[in-house]
Each structure stands twice: as structure tokens, then as C-alpha cells.
PDB file of N, CA, C and O in Angstrom:
ATOM      1  N   MET A   1     -48.563  -1.518  -2.283  1.00 46.00           N
ATOM      2  CA  MET A   1     -47.941  -2.718  -2.795  1.00 46.00           C
ATOM      3  C   MET A   1     -48.366  -3.900  -1.921  1.00 46.00           C
ATOM      4  O   MET A   1     -48.195  -3.867  -0.710  1.00 46.00           O
ATOM      5  N   PRO A   2     -48.913  -4.947  -2.523  1.00 54.00           N
ATOM      6  CA  PRO A   2     -49.324  -6.109  -1.726  1.00 54.00           C
ATOM      7  C   PRO A   2     -48.133  -6.736  -1.006  1.00 54.00           C
ATOM      8  O   PRO A   2     -46.999  -6.661  -1.460  1.00 54.00           O
ATOM      9  N   ALA A   3     -48.422  -7.391   0.099  1.00 58.00           N
ATOM     10  CA  ALA A   3     -47.363  -7.995   0.913  1.00 58.00           C
ATOM     11  C   ALA A   3     -46.586  -9.061   0.141  1.00 58.00           C
ATOM     12  O   ALA A   3     -45.411  -9.281   0.401  1.00 58.00           O
ATOM     13  N   SER A   4     -47.225  -9.705  -0.835  1.00 62.00           N
ATOM     14  CA  SER A   4     -46.543 -10.764  -1.573  1.00 62.00           C
ATOM     15  C   SER A   4     -45.603 -10.227  -2.655  1.00 62.00           C
ATOM     16  O   SER A   4     -44.788 -10.959  -3.188  1.00 62.00           O
ATOM     17  N   THR A   5     -45.730  -8.938  -2.978  1.00 61.00           N
ATOM     18  CA  THR A   5     -44.873  -8.338  -4.000  1.00 61.00           C
ATOM     19  C   THR A   5     -43.557  -7.917  -3.368  1.00 61.00           C
ATOM     20  O   THR A   5     -43.552  -7.142  -2.414  1.00 61.00           O
ATOM     21  N   PRO A   6     -42.428  -8.436  -3.861  1.00 63.00           N
ATOM     22  CA  PRO A   6     -41.148  -8.043  -3.277  1.00 63.00           C
ATOM     23  C   PRO A   6     -40.844  -6.587  -3.567  1.00 63.00           C
ATOM     24  O   PRO A   6     -41.188  -6.061  -4.618  1.00 63.00           O
ATOM     25  N   ARG A   7     -40.252  -5.921  -2.595  1.00 64.00           N
ATOM     26  CA  ARG A   7     -39.851  -4.531  -2.782  1.00 64.00           C
ATOM     27  C   ARG A   7     -38.566  -4.480  -3.590  1.00 64.00           C
ATOM     28  O   ARG A   7     -37.691  -5.313  -3.410  1.00 64.00           O
ATOM     29  N   PRO A   8     -38.444  -3.486  -4.474  1.00 60.00           N
ATOM     30  CA  PRO A   8     -37.171  -3.343  -5.179  1.00 60.00           C
ATOM     31  C   PRO A   8     -36.081  -2.946  -4.191  1.00 60.00           C
ATOM     32  O   PRO A   8     -36.330  -2.191  -3.255  1.00 60.00           O
ATOM     33  N   GLU A   9     -34.896  -3.486  -4.384  1.00 69.00           N
ATOM     34  CA  GLU A   9     -33.794  -3.176  -3.483  1.00 69.00           C
ATOM     35  C   GLU A   9     -32.999  -1.996  -4.018  1.00 69.00           C
ATOM     36  O   GLU A   9     -32.758  -1.892  -5.211  1.00 69.00           O
ATOM     37  N   PRO A  10     -32.576  -1.098  -3.115  1.00 73.00           N
ATOM     38  CA  PRO A  10     -31.698  -0.019  -3.549  1.00 73.00           C
ATOM     39  C   PRO A  10     -30.391  -0.608  -4.076  1.00 73.00           C
ATOM     40  O   PRO A  10     -29.992  -1.704  -3.676  1.00 73.00           O
ATOM     41  N   PRO A  11     -29.699   0.103  -4.965  1.00 78.00           N
ATOM     42  CA  PRO A  11     -28.457  -0.444  -5.541  1.00 78.00           C
ATOM     43  C   PRO A  11     -27.376  -0.717  -4.505  1.00 78.00           C
ATOM     44  O   PRO A  11     -26.497  -1.525  -4.736  1.00 78.00           O
ATOM     45  N   THR A  12     -27.459  -0.078  -3.343  1.00 79.00           N
ATOM     46  CA  THR A  12     -26.452  -0.308  -2.309  1.00 79.00           C
ATOM     47  C   THR A  12     -26.638  -1.622  -1.576  1.00 79.00           C
ATOM     48  O   THR A  12     -25.739  -2.057  -0.860  1.00 79.00           O
ATOM     49  N   CYS A  13     -27.771  -2.276  -1.735  1.00 87.00           N
ATOM     50  CA  CYS A  13     -28.027  -3.510  -0.983  1.00 87.00           C
ATOM     51  C   CYS A  13     -27.145  -4.677  -1.425  1.00 87.00           C
ATOM     52  O   CYS A  13     -26.738  -5.484  -0.598  1.00 87.00           O
ATOM     53  N   ALA A  14     -26.848  -4.793  -2.708  1.00 90.00           N
ATOM     54  CA  ALA A  14     -26.056  -5.930  -3.188  1.00 90.00           C
ATOM     55  C   ALA A  14     -24.664  -5.962  -2.566  1.00 90.00           C
ATOM     56  O   ALA A  14     -24.245  -7.008  -2.061  1.00 90.00           O
ATOM     57  N   PRO A  15     -23.916  -4.849  -2.540  1.00 92.00           N
ATOM     58  CA  PRO A  15     -22.593  -4.894  -1.897  1.00 92.00           C
ATOM     59  C   PRO A  15     -22.670  -5.152  -0.390  1.00 92.00           C
ATOM     60  O   PRO A  15     -21.833  -5.865   0.167  1.00 92.00           O
ATOM     61  N   ILE A  16     -23.692  -4.608   0.255  1.00 92.00           N
ATOM     62  CA  ILE A  16     -23.850  -4.821   1.700  1.00 92.00           C
ATOM     63  C   ILE A  16     -24.165  -6.288   1.968  1.00 92.00           C
ATOM     64  O   ILE A  16     -23.622  -6.892   2.895  1.00 92.00           O
ATOM     65  N   GLU A  17     -25.025  -6.870   1.148  1.00 94.00           N
ATOM     66  CA  GLU A  17     -25.359  -8.282   1.320  1.00 94.00           C
ATOM     67  C   GLU A  17     -24.135  -9.167   1.078  1.00 94.00           C
ATOM     68  O   GLU A  17     -23.928 -10.161   1.778  1.00 94.00           O
ATOM     69  N   ALA A  18     -23.307  -8.790   0.107  1.00 95.00           N
ATOM     70  CA  ALA A  18     -22.081  -9.553  -0.155  1.00 95.00           C
ATOM     71  C   ALA A  18     -21.158  -9.517   1.065  1.00 95.00           C
ATOM     72  O   ALA A  18     -20.566 -10.537   1.441  1.00 95.00           O
ATOM     73  N   LEU A  19     -21.055  -8.361   1.704  1.00 95.00           N
ATOM     74  CA  LEU A  19     -20.230  -8.251   2.919  1.00 95.00           C
ATOM     75  C   LEU A  19     -20.822  -9.071   4.057  1.00 95.00           C
ATOM     76  O   LEU A  19     -20.089  -9.718   4.815  1.00 95.00           O
ATOM     77  N   LEU A  20     -22.140  -9.054   4.175  1.00 96.00           N
ATOM     78  CA  LEU A  20     -22.804  -9.846   5.210  1.00 96.00           C
ATOM     79  C   LEU A  20     -22.522 -11.331   5.007  1.00 96.00           C
ATOM     80  O   LEU A  20     -22.146 -12.037   5.952  1.00 96.00           O
ATOM     81  N   LEU A  21     -22.677 -11.813   3.778  1.00 97.00           N
ATOM     82  CA  LEU A  21     -22.434 -13.231   3.494  1.00 97.00           C
ATOM     83  C   LEU A  21     -20.980 -13.607   3.777  1.00 97.00           C
ATOM     84  O   LEU A  21     -20.699 -14.678   4.329  1.00 97.00           O
ATOM     85  N   ARG A  22     -20.071 -12.729   3.422  1.00 98.00           N
ATOM     86  CA  ARG A  22     -18.643 -12.991   3.682  1.00 98.00           C
ATOM     87  C   ARG A  22     -18.372 -13.055   5.190  1.00 98.00           C
ATOM     88  O   ARG A  22     -17.649 -13.940   5.660  1.00 98.00           O
ATOM     89  N   ALA A  23     -18.974 -12.148   5.936  1.00 97.00           N
ATOM     90  CA  ALA A  23     -18.804 -12.148   7.390  1.00 97.00           C
ATOM     91  C   ALA A  23     -19.424 -13.407   8.008  1.00 97.00           C
ATOM     92  O   ALA A  23     -18.869 -13.972   8.956  1.00 97.00           O
ATOM     93  N   GLN A  24     -20.552 -13.853   7.473  1.00 98.00           N
ATOM     94  CA  GLN A  24     -21.179 -15.080   7.982  1.00 98.00           C
ATOM     95  C   GLN A  24     -20.301 -16.297   7.694  1.00 98.00           C
ATOM     96  O   GLN A  24     -20.140 -17.159   8.548  1.00 98.00           O
ATOM     97  N   ARG A  25     -19.729 -16.353   6.497  1.00 98.00           N
ATOM     98  CA  ARG A  25     -18.859 -17.487   6.156  1.00 98.00           C
ATOM     99  C   ARG A  25     -17.630 -17.539   7.046  1.00 98.00           C
ATOM    100  O   ARG A  25     -17.143 -18.619   7.370  1.00 98.00           O
ATOM    101  N   SER A  26     -17.117 -16.378   7.455  1.00 98.00           N
ATOM    102  CA  SER A  26     -15.918 -16.350   8.298  1.00 98.00           C
ATOM    103  C   SER A  26     -16.248 -16.609   9.770  1.00 98.00           C
ATOM    104  O   SER A  26     -15.345 -16.783  10.580  1.00 98.00           O
ATOM    105  N   GLY A  27     -17.543 -16.599  10.105  1.00 98.00           N
ATOM    106  CA  GLY A  27     -17.944 -16.824  11.485  1.00 98.00           C
ATOM    107  C   GLY A  27     -18.042 -15.550  12.305  1.00 98.00           C
ATOM    108  O   GLY A  27     -18.329 -15.603  13.495  1.00 98.00           O
ATOM    109  N   ALA A  28     -17.844 -14.393  11.678  1.00 97.00           N
ATOM    110  CA  ALA A  28     -17.907 -13.121  12.403  1.00 97.00           C
ATOM    111  C   ALA A  28     -19.347 -12.683  12.678  1.00 97.00           C
ATOM    112  O   ALA A  28     -19.595 -11.903  13.601  1.00 97.00           O
ATOM    113  N   VAL A  29     -20.292 -13.171  11.872  1.00 96.00           N
ATOM    114  CA  VAL A  29     -21.705 -12.822  12.025  1.00 96.00           C
ATOM    115  C   VAL A  29     -22.512 -14.114  12.010  1.00 96.00           C
ATOM    116  O   VAL A  29     -22.230 -15.021  11.228  1.00 96.00           O
ATOM    117  N   ARG A  30     -23.500 -14.186  12.893  1.00 96.00           N
ATOM    118  CA  ARG A  30     -24.359 -15.368  12.951  1.00 96.00           C
ATOM    119  C   ARG A  30     -25.107 -15.563  11.641  1.00 96.00           C
ATOM    120  O   ARG A  30     -25.442 -14.615  10.952  1.00 96.00           O
ATOM    121  N   ARG A  31     -25.392 -16.810  11.314  1.00 97.00           N
ATOM    122  CA  ARG A  31     -26.075 -17.138  10.058  1.00 97.00           C
ATOM    123  C   ARG A  31     -27.550 -16.750  10.065  1.00 97.00           C
ATOM    124  O   ARG A  31     -28.162 -16.650   9.002  1.00 97.00           O
ATOM    125  N   ASP A  32     -28.133 -16.533  11.246  1.00 96.00           N
ATOM    126  CA  ASP A  32     -29.551 -16.165  11.291  1.00 96.00           C
ATOM    127  C   ASP A  32     -29.776 -14.663  11.159  1.00 96.00           C
ATOM    128  O   ASP A  32     -30.909 -14.199  11.203  1.00 96.00           O
ATOM    129  N   VAL A  33     -28.725 -13.882  10.970  1.00 96.00           N
ATOM    130  CA  VAL A  33     -28.854 -12.444  10.733  1.00 96.00           C
ATOM    131  C   VAL A  33     -29.049 -12.247   9.237  1.00 96.00           C
ATOM    132  O   VAL A  33     -28.284 -12.766   8.426  1.00 96.00           O
ATOM    133  N   GLY A  34     -30.098 -11.509   8.884  1.00 95.00           N
ATOM    134  CA  GLY A  34     -30.384 -11.267   7.471  1.00 95.00           C
ATOM    135  C   GLY A  34     -30.289  -9.791   7.138  1.00 95.00           C
ATOM    136  O   GLY A  34     -29.983  -8.955   7.991  1.00 95.00           O
ATOM    137  N   MET A  35     -30.571  -9.484   5.901  1.00 93.00           N
ATOM    138  CA  MET A  35     -30.521  -8.094   5.458  1.00 93.00           C
ATOM    139  C   MET A  35     -31.496  -7.198   6.224  1.00 93.00           C
ATOM    140  O   MET A  35     -31.124  -6.078   6.569  1.00 93.00           O
ATOM    141  N   PRO A  36     -32.714  -7.636   6.532  1.00 93.00           N
ATOM    142  CA  PRO A  36     -33.604  -6.744   7.289  1.00 93.00           C
ATOM    143  C   PRO A  36     -33.006  -6.337   8.639  1.00 93.00           C
ATOM    144  O   PRO A  36     -33.060  -5.168   9.024  1.00 93.00           O
ATOM    145  N   GLU A  37     -32.407  -7.290   9.334  1.00 94.00           N
ATOM    146  CA  GLU A  37     -31.793  -6.975  10.632  1.00 94.00           C
ATOM    147  C   GLU A  37     -30.585  -6.060  10.462  1.00 94.00           C
ATOM    148  O   GLU A  37     -30.402  -5.103  11.224  1.00 94.00           O
ATOM    149  N   LEU A  38     -29.768  -6.356   9.466  1.00 93.00           N
ATOM    150  CA  LEU A  38     -28.578  -5.543   9.236  1.00 93.00           C
ATOM    151  C   LEU A  38     -28.955  -4.119   8.845  1.00 93.00           C
ATOM    152  O   LEU A  38     -28.379  -3.154   9.357  1.00 93.00           O
ATOM    153  N   LEU A  39     -29.930  -3.965   7.967  1.00 91.00           N
ATOM    154  CA  LEU A  39     -30.350  -2.627   7.557  1.00 91.00           C
ATOM    155  C   LEU A  39     -30.982  -1.861   8.720  1.00 91.00           C
ATOM    156  O   LEU A  39     -30.781  -0.651   8.854  1.00 91.00           O
ATOM    157  N   ALA A  40     -31.721  -2.554   9.575  1.00 93.00           N
ATOM    158  CA  ALA A  40     -32.288  -1.896  10.758  1.00 93.00           C
ATOM    159  C   ALA A  40     -31.175  -1.427  11.693  1.00 93.00           C
ATOM    160  O   ALA A  40     -31.231  -0.314  12.227  1.00 93.00           O
ATOM    161  N   LEU A  41     -30.159  -2.248  11.871  1.00 93.00           N
ATOM    162  CA  LEU A  41     -29.030  -1.876  12.715  1.00 93.00           C
ATOM    163  C   LEU A  41     -28.279  -0.681  12.134  1.00 93.00           C
ATOM    164  O   LEU A  41     -27.924   0.261  12.859  1.00 93.00           O
ATOM    165  N   LEU A  42     -28.040  -0.696  10.827  1.00 91.00           N
ATOM    166  CA  LEU A  42     -27.354   0.422  10.183  1.00 91.00           C
ATOM    167  C   LEU A  42     -28.174   1.711  10.298  1.00 91.00           C
ATOM    168  O   LEU A  42     -27.625   2.783  10.569  1.00 91.00           O
ATOM    169  N   SER A  43     -29.477   1.616  10.104  1.00 91.00           N
ATOM    170  CA  SER A  43     -30.348   2.790  10.220  1.00 91.00           C
ATOM    171  C   SER A  43     -30.328   3.350  11.632  1.00 91.00           C
ATOM    172  O   SER A  43     -30.207   4.559  11.831  1.00 91.00           O
ATOM    173  N   ALA A  44     -30.432   2.462  12.606  1.00 94.00           N
ATOM    174  CA  ALA A  44     -30.420   2.904  14.004  1.00 94.00           C
ATOM    175  C   ALA A  44     -29.094   3.552  14.364  1.00 94.00           C
ATOM    176  O   ALA A  44     -29.057   4.561  15.074  1.00 94.00           O
ATOM    177  N   THR A  45     -27.995   3.011  13.859  1.00 95.00           N
ATOM    178  CA  THR A  45     -26.672   3.578  14.116  1.00 95.00           C
ATOM    179  C   THR A  45     -26.560   4.979  13.529  1.00 95.00           C
ATOM    180  O   THR A  45     -26.042   5.899  14.180  1.00 95.00           O
ATOM    181  N   CYS A  46     -27.044   5.142  12.311  1.00 93.00           N
ATOM    182  CA  CYS A  46     -26.997   6.463  11.667  1.00 93.00           C
ATOM    183  C   CYS A  46     -27.862   7.476  12.418  1.00 93.00           C
ATOM    184  O   CYS A  46     -27.444   8.620  12.642  1.00 93.00           O
ATOM    185  N   LEU A  47     -29.055   7.065  12.820  1.00 93.00           N
ATOM    186  CA  LEU A  47     -29.922   7.966  13.576  1.00 93.00           C
ATOM    187  C   LEU A  47     -29.311   8.361  14.918  1.00 93.00           C
ATOM    188  O   LEU A  47     -29.372   9.520  15.337  1.00 93.00           O
ATOM    189  N   ALA A  48     -28.709   7.394  15.593  1.00 95.00           N
ATOM    190  CA  ALA A  48     -28.073   7.692  16.881  1.00 95.00           C
ATOM    191  C   ALA A  48     -26.893   8.635  16.692  1.00 95.00           C
ATOM    192  O   ALA A  48     -26.707   9.568  17.497  1.00 95.00           O
ATOM    193  N   ALA A  49     -26.118   8.446  15.634  1.00 94.00           N
ATOM    194  CA  ALA A  49     -24.990   9.333  15.376  1.00 94.00           C
ATOM    195  C   ALA A  49     -25.467  10.752  15.087  1.00 94.00           C
ATOM    196  O   ALA A  49     -24.853  11.723  15.550  1.00 94.00           O
ATOM    197  N   GLN A  50     -26.551  10.885  14.345  1.00 92.00           N
ATOM    198  CA  GLN A  50     -27.109  12.207  14.067  1.00 92.00           C
ATOM    199  C   GLN A  50     -27.611  12.864  15.341  1.00 92.00           C
ATOM    200  O   GLN A  50     -27.412  14.055  15.564  1.00 92.00           O
ATOM    201  N   HIS A  51     -28.276  12.093  16.160  1.00 90.00           N
ATOM    202  CA  HIS A  51     -28.883  12.630  17.381  1.00 90.00           C
ATOM    203  C   HIS A  51     -27.822  13.041  18.404  1.00 90.00           C
ATOM    204  O   HIS A  51     -27.965  14.055  19.076  1.00 90.00           O
ATOM    205  N   HIS A  52     -26.781  12.255  18.521  1.00 85.00           N
ATOM    206  CA  HIS A  52     -25.770  12.506  19.556  1.00 85.00           C
ATOM    207  C   HIS A  52     -24.509  13.176  19.018  1.00 85.00           C
ATOM    208  O   HIS A  52     -23.591  13.434  19.787  1.00 85.00           O
ATOM    209  N   GLY A  53     -24.486  13.439  17.735  1.00 68.00           N
ATOM    210  CA  GLY A  53     -23.328  14.132  17.158  1.00 68.00           C
ATOM    211  C   GLY A  53     -22.138  13.260  17.138  1.00 68.00           C
ATOM    212  O   GLY A  53     -21.004  13.488  17.124  1.00 68.00           O
TER     213      GLY A  53
END
């Protein structure tokens, strides 16, 4: 897939993005945090939980 072609989002991304936007509006999350950063953080958390039980 060329870099200019957007990747399809999994169906779970819309609710997660809605929560992110709500948290940003309340001031709980910085406005410069986007879905790529949030998904990377969630992935890393899941991997760490699997690794460390």
C-alpha cells in the first residue's frame, strides 16, 4: 500500500478516538497526543502485561 493511501481503521478505533477527544477537551490528555501515540501506548501496555503476567 503506498504511503499516501490511508490505512483502513479497525472498528474499535472510533470509540477509542472519541474517548481520546473527550479526555483532551477535559484537559486530562495533551492536545498533541494522537491516535498513533495512543495505540502504541495501548499495544505496549498489553505486551508488557502478557510478558510480566
